[in-house]
């Protein structure tokens, strides 16, 4: 699972607005026996007050065994203000 930390503010009307991109990462359970995406690089592609697009590049690994797919995969994820 990939994630991003984005500073957000809320107006008095309850409307959210992105303020700044902080960083991105991924969830990692070293004991997992299932393939898990391991991000090697994360790159901010675009940012606005309502959208943040991040590029994650990495590979799929079974953490408990170290079995890894050596093919690198890139995902472009866009986070949007709800």
Short mmCIF file of C-alpha atoms in Angstrom, two decimals:
data_model
loop_
_atom_site.label_atom_id
_atom_site.label_comp_id
_atom_site.label_asym_id
_atom_site.label_seq_id
_atom_site.Cartn_x
_atom_site.Cartn_y
_atom_site.Cartn_z
CA UNK A 1 0.00 0.00 0.00
CA UNK A 2 1.43 3.39 -0.98
CA UNK A 3 0.75 6.61 0.88
CA UNK A 4 1.55 10.32 0.92
CA UNK A 5 1.69 12.95 3.62
CA UNK A 6 0.07 16.16 2.41
CA UNK A 7 -0.50 19.14 4.67
CA UNK A 8 -4.16 20.12 4.44
CA UNK A 9 -6.22 22.96 5.85
CA UNK A 10 -9.97 23.21 6.26
CA UNK A 11 -11.96 26.38 5.75
CA UNK A 12 -14.79 27.34 8.10
CA UNK A 13 -17.16 25.83 5.53
CA UNK A 14 -15.42 22.46 6.01
CA UNK A 15 -13.86 22.55 2.53
CA UNK A 16 -10.33 21.04 2.51
CA UNK A 17 -7.38 22.49 0.61
CA UNK A 18 -3.90 21.00 0.10
CA UNK A 19 -1.18 23.31 1.43
CA UNK A 20 2.04 21.37 0.74
CA UNK A 21 3.45 17.97 -0.11
CA UNK A 22 5.60 16.50 2.70
CA UNK A 23 6.66 13.04 1.52
CA UNK A 24 5.50 9.67 0.21
CA UNK A 25 6.06 6.11 1.30
CA UNK A 26 4.64 2.60 1.45
CA UNK A 27 3.48 0.09 4.03
CA UNK A 28 5.97 -2.69 4.77
CA UNK A 29 5.44 -5.78 6.93
CA UNK A 30 8.71 -7.74 7.10
CA UNK A 31 6.80 -10.91 8.11
CA UNK A 32 4.33 -10.86 5.22
CA UNK A 33 4.20 -14.02 3.09
CA UNK A 34 2.42 -12.23 0.22
CA UNK A 35 3.87 -10.10 -2.54
CA UNK A 36 4.18 -6.50 -1.35
CA UNK A 37 5.16 -3.47 -3.43
CA UNK A 38 8.50 -2.02 -2.31
CA UNK A 39 8.98 1.55 -3.56
CA UNK A 40 12.59 2.34 -4.39
CA UNK A 41 11.90 5.93 -5.43
CA UNK A 42 9.04 8.37 -5.02
CA UNK A 43 8.79 11.57 -7.03
CA UNK A 44 6.31 14.44 -6.85
CA UNK A 45 4.99 14.99 -10.38
CA UNK A 46 2.44 17.75 -9.78
CA UNK A 47 0.78 19.58 -6.92
CA UNK A 48 -2.16 21.97 -6.56
CA UNK A 49 -4.59 22.95 -3.82
CA UNK A 50 -6.90 20.08 -4.87
CA UNK A 51 -4.62 17.40 -6.38
CA UNK A 52 -1.23 15.78 -5.78
CA UNK A 53 0.30 13.32 -8.28
CA UNK A 54 3.20 11.09 -7.17
CA UNK A 55 5.27 8.58 -9.15
CA UNK A 56 6.27 5.41 -7.25
CA UNK A 57 8.90 3.13 -8.81
CA UNK A 58 9.87 -0.20 -7.29
CA UNK A 59 9.35 -3.93 -7.41
CA UNK A 60 7.21 -6.65 -5.83
CA UNK A 61 8.76 -8.68 -3.00
CA UNK A 62 7.67 -11.40 -0.56
CA UNK A 63 9.19 -9.84 2.60
CA UNK A 64 9.33 -13.03 4.69
CA UNK A 65 11.35 -14.93 2.09
CA UNK A 66 13.08 -12.17 0.12
CA UNK A 67 11.68 -13.57 -3.14
CA UNK A 68 11.59 -10.58 -5.49
CA UNK A 69 10.36 -9.78 -8.95
CA UNK A 70 13.36 -8.05 -10.53
CA UNK A 71 11.18 -6.09 -12.94
CA UNK A 72 10.70 -2.49 -11.85
CA UNK A 73 7.16 -1.15 -12.01
CA UNK A 74 6.04 2.48 -11.99
CA UNK A 75 2.71 3.66 -10.60
CA UNK A 76 1.35 7.18 -10.99
CA UNK A 77 -1.06 7.86 -8.10
CA UNK A 78 -3.18 10.99 -7.87
CA UNK A 79 -4.52 12.06 -4.46
CA UNK A 80 -7.50 14.41 -4.62
CA UNK A 81 -9.30 16.62 -2.12
CA UNK A 82 -12.60 14.98 -1.27
#
